[in-house]
CSV table of C-alpha atoms in Angstrom, one decimal:
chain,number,residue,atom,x,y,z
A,1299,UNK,CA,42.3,169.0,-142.1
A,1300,UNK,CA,43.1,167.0,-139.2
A,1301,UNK,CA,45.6,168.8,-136.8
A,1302,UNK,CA,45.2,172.3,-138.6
A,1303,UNK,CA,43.8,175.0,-135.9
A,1304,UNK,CA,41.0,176.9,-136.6
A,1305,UNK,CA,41.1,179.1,-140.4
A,1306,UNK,CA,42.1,182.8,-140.2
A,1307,UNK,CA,39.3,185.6,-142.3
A,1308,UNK,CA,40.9,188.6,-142.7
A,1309,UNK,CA,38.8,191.7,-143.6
A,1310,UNK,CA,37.8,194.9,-143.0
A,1311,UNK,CA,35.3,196.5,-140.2
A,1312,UNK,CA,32.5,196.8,-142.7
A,1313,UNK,CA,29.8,194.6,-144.6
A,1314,UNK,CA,31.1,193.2,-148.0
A,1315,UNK,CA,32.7,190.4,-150.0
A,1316,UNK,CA,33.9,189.0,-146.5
A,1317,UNK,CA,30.9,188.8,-144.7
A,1318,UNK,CA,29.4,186.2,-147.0
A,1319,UNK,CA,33.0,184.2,-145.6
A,1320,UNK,CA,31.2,184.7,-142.6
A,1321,UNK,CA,28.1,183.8,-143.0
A,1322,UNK,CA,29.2,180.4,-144.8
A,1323,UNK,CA,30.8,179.6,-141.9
A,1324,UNK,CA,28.0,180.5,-139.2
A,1325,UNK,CA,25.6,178.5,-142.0
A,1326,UNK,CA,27.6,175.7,-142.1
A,1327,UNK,CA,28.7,175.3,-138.4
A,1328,UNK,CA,32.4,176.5,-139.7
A,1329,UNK,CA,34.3,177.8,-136.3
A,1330,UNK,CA,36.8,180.8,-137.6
A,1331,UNK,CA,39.0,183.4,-136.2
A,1332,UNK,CA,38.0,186.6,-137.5
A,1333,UNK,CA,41.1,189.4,-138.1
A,1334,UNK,CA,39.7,192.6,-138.7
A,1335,UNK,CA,41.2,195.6,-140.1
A,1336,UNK,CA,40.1,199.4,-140.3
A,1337,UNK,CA,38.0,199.8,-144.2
A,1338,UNK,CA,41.0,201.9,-145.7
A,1339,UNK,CA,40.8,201.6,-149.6
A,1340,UNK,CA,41.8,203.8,-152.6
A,1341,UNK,CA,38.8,202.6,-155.3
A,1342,UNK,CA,36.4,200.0,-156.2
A,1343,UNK,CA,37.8,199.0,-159.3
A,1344,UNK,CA,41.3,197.2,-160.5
A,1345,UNK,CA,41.7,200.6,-162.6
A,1346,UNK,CA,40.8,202.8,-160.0
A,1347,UNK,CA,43.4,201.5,-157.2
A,1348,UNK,CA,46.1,201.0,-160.3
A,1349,UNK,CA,45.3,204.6,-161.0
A,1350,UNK,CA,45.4,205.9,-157.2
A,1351,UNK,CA,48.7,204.2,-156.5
A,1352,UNK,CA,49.7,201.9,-154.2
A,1353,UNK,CA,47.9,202.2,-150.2
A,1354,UNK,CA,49.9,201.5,-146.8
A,1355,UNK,CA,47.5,200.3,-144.3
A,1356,UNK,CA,47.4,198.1,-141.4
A,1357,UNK,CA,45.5,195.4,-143.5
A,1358,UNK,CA,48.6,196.2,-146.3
A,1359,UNK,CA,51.2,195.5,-144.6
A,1360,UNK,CA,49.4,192.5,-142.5
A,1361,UNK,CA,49.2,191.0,-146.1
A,1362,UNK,CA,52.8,191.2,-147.1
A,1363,UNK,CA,53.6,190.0,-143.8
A,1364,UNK,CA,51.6,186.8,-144.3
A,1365,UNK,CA,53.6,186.2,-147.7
A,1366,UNK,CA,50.5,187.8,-149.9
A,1367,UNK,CA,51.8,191.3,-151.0
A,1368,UNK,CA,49.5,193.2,-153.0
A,1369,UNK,CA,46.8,190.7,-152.1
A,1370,UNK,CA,43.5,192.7,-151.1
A,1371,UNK,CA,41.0,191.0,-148.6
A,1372,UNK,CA,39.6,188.7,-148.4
A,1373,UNK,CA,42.4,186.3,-147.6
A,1374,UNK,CA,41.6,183.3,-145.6
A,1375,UNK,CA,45.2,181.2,-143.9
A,1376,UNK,CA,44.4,177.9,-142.7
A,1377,UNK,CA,47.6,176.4,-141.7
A,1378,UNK,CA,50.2,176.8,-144.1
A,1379,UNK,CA,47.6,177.3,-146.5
A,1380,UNK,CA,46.8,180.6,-147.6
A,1381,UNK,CA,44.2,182.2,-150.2
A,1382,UNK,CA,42.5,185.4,-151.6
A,1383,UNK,CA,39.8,186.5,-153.5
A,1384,UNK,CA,36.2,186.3,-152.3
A,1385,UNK,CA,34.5,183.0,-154.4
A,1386,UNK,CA,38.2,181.4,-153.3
A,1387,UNK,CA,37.7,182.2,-149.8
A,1388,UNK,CA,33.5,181.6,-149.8
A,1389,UNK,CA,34.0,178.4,-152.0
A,1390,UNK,CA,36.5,176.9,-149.6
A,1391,UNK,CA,35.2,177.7,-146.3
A,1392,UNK,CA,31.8,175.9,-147.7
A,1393,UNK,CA,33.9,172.9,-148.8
A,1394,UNK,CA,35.1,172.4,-145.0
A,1395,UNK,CA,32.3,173.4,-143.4
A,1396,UNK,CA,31.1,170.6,-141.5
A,1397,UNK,CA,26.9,171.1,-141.9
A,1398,UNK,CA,26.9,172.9,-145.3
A,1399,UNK,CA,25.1,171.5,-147.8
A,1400,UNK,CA,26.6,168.7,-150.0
A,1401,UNK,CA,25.9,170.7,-153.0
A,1402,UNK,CA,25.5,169.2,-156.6
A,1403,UNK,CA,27.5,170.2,-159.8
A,1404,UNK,CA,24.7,171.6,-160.8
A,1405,UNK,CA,23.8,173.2,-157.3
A,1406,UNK,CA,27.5,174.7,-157.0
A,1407,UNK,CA,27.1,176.1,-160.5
A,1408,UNK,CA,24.1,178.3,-159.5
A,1409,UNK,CA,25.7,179.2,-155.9
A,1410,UNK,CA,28.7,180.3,-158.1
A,1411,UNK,CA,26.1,182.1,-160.1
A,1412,UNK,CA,24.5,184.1,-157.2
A,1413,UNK,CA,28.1,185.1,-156.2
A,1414,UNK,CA,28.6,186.5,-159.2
A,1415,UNK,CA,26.1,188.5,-159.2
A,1416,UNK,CA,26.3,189.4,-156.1
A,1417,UNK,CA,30.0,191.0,-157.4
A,1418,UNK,CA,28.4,192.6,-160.3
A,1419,UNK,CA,26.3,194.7,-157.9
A,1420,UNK,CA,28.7,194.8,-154.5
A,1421,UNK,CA,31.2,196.4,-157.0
A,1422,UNK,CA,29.1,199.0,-158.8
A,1423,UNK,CA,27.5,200.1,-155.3
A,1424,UNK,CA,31.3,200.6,-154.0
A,1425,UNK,CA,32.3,202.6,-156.4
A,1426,UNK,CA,29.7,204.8,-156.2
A,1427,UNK,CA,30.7,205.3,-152.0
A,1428,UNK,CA,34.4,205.0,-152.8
A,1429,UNK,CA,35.0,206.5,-156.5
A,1430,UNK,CA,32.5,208.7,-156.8
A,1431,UNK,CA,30.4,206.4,-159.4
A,1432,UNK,CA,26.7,206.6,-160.5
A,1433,UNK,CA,24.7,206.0,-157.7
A,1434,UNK,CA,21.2,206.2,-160.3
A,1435,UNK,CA,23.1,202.7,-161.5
A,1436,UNK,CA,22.3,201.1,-158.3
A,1437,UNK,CA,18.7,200.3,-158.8
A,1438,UNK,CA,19.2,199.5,-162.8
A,1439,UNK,CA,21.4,196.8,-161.8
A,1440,UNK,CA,20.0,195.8,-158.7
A,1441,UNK,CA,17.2,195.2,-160.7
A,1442,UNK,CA,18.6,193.6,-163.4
A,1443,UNK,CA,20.4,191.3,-161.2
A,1444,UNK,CA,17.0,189.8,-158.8
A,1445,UNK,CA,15.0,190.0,-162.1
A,1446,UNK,CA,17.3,186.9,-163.3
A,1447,UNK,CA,18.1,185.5,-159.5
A,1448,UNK,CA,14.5,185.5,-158.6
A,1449,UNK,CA,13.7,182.9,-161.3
A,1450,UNK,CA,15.7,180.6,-158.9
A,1451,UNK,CA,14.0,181.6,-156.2
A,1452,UNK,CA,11.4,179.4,-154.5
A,1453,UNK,CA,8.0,180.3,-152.8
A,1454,UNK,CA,9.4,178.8,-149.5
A,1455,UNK,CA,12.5,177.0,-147.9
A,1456,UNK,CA,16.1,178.1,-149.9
A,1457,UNK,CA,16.7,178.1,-153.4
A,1458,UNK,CA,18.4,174.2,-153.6
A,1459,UNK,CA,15.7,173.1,-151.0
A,1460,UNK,CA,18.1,171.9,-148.2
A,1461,UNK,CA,17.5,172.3,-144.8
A,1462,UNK,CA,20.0,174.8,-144.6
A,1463,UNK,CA,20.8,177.9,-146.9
A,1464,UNK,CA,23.9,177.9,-149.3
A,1465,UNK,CA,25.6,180.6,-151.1
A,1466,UNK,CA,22.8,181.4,-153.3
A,1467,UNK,CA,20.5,182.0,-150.2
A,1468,UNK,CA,23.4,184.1,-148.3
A,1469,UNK,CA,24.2,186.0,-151.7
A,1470,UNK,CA,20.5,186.9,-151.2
A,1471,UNK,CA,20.4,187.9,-147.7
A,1472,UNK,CA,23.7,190.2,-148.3
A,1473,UNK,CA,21.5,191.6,-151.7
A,1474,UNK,CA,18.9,192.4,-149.4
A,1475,UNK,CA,19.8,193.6,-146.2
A,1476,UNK,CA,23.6,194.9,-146.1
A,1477,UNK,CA,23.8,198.4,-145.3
A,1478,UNK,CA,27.2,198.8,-147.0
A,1479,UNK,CA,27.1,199.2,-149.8
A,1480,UNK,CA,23.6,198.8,-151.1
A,1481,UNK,CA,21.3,200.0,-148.0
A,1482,UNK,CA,23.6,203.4,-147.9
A,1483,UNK,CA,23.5,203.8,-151.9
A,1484,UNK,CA,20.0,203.0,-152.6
A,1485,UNK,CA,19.2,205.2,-149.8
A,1486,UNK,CA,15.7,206.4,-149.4
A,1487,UNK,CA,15.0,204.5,-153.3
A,1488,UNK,CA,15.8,201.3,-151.7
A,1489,UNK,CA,11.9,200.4,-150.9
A,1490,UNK,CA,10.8,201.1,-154.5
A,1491,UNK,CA,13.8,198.8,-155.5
A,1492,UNK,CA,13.3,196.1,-153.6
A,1493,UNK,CA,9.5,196.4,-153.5
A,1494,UNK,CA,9.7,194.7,-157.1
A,1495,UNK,CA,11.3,191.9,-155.7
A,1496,UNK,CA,9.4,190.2,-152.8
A,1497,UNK,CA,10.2,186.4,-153.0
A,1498,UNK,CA,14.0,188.0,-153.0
A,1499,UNK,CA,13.4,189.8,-150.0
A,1500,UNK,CA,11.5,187.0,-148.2
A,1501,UNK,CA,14.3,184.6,-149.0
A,1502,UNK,CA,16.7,187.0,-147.5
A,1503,UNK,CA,14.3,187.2,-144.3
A,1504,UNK,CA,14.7,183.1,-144.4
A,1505,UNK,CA,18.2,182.9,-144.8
A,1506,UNK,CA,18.8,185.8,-141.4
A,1507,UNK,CA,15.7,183.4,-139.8
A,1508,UNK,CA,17.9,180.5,-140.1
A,1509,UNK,CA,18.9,180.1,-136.3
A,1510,UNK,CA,22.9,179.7,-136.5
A,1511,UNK,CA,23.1,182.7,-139.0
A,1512,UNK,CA,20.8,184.5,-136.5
A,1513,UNK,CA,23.0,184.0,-133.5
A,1514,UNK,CA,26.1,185.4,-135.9
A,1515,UNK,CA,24.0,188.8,-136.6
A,1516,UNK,CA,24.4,189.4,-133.2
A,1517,UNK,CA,27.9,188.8,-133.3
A,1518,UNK,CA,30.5,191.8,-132.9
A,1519,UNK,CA,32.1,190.9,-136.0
A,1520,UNK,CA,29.0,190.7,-137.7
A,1521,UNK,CA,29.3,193.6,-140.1
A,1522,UNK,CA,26.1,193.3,-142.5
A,1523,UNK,CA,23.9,195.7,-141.2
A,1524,UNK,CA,26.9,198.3,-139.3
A,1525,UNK,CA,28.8,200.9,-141.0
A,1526,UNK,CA,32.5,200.7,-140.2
A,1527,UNK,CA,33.6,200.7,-136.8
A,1528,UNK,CA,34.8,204.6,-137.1
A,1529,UNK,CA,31.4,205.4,-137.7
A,1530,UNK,CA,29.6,203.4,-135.3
């Protein structure tokens, strides 16, 4: 990496599958330059953006610009290199990260695990603000979700019991506390919800404890808890 200048996130203005880019790199003492682009999207799902047809947007055409047409965000450029797709982007910005956690197979496997489910719920919860979706479905599989997650939970420190979180703890804190999209679908329910769930909850309180992820919730760019920048 020697030589390369800082790597590039590009996302939108609003909490999702890019702020856990970010909060790998505040975890992991990662410096990045942040691109961010008005939320403009036309569905949650493959299907529904196939269906509504292709969107022109400033993060669009920033994308085929970059050499990645049709590539939605997240997309990370480091260099000459150049990547999408949120456990591509999370994954790799872990890897280079200076003080994140020298993960084991093992370790990795259930960080990949917590991303994934993670995804299962982030893109649910979006279509319900962006395609009109279920929200009743929130809290069934939020709750199916932490049910399973919580069993790799601890009673203190993070899940791989490093002195630092990983993406398991983050997936948590983003679980627990983003506004968008599970705070403003879960709505006044989200109490009850997350009520079942307290080792879940106190992990997420950990992780945003943890002081360099608690200096980048106060960043600007920090979108976890914020609606997007139209609406603030």
């Amino acid at each position: 990496m020697a030589g390369k200048p800082k790597p590039t996130l590009h996302y939108f203005d609003v909490n999702g599958r890019g702020e856990v880019c970010k909060l790998v790199a505040a975890a992991g003492g990662l410096e990045i330059d942040i691109k961010e682009y008005p939320f403009v999207a036309n569905g949650a799902s493959a299907a529904d953006k196939l269906k509504a047809g292709a969107v022109v947007s400033e993060h669009t055409k920033a994308a085929t610009e970059m050499g990645m047409d049709g590539c939605g965000l997240p997309i990370v450029v480091h260099g000459d290199f150049k990547i999408y797709q949120s456990f591509a982007c999370q994954n790799y910005l872990a890897a280079i990260a200076p003080n994140y956690p020298k993960v084991t197979p093992a370790q990795a496997a259930i960080d990949d695990m917590f991303q994934g489910a993670l995804e299962d719920c982030m893109g649910l919860a979006a279509g319900v603000i962006l395609s009109g979706g279920d929200g009743s479905l929130v809290p069934k599989i939020m709750t199916k979700v932490l049910t399973h997650l919580t069993k790799h939970i601890p009673d203190s420190g993070f899940v791989h019991g490093y002195s630092a979180p990983t993406l398991a703890d983050i997936c948590i804190l983003v679980l627990t506390q983003a506004l968008i999209p599970f705070g403003a679908t879960l709505g006044e329910g989200a109490a009850a919800c997350y009520g079942q769930f307290p080792k879940a909850v106190a992990l997420g309180e950990r992780t945003a404890a943890f002081p360099p992820i608690a200096k980048w919730l106060t960043n600007e760019y920090c979108c976890l808890k914020k609606p997007p920048r139209a609406a603030r």
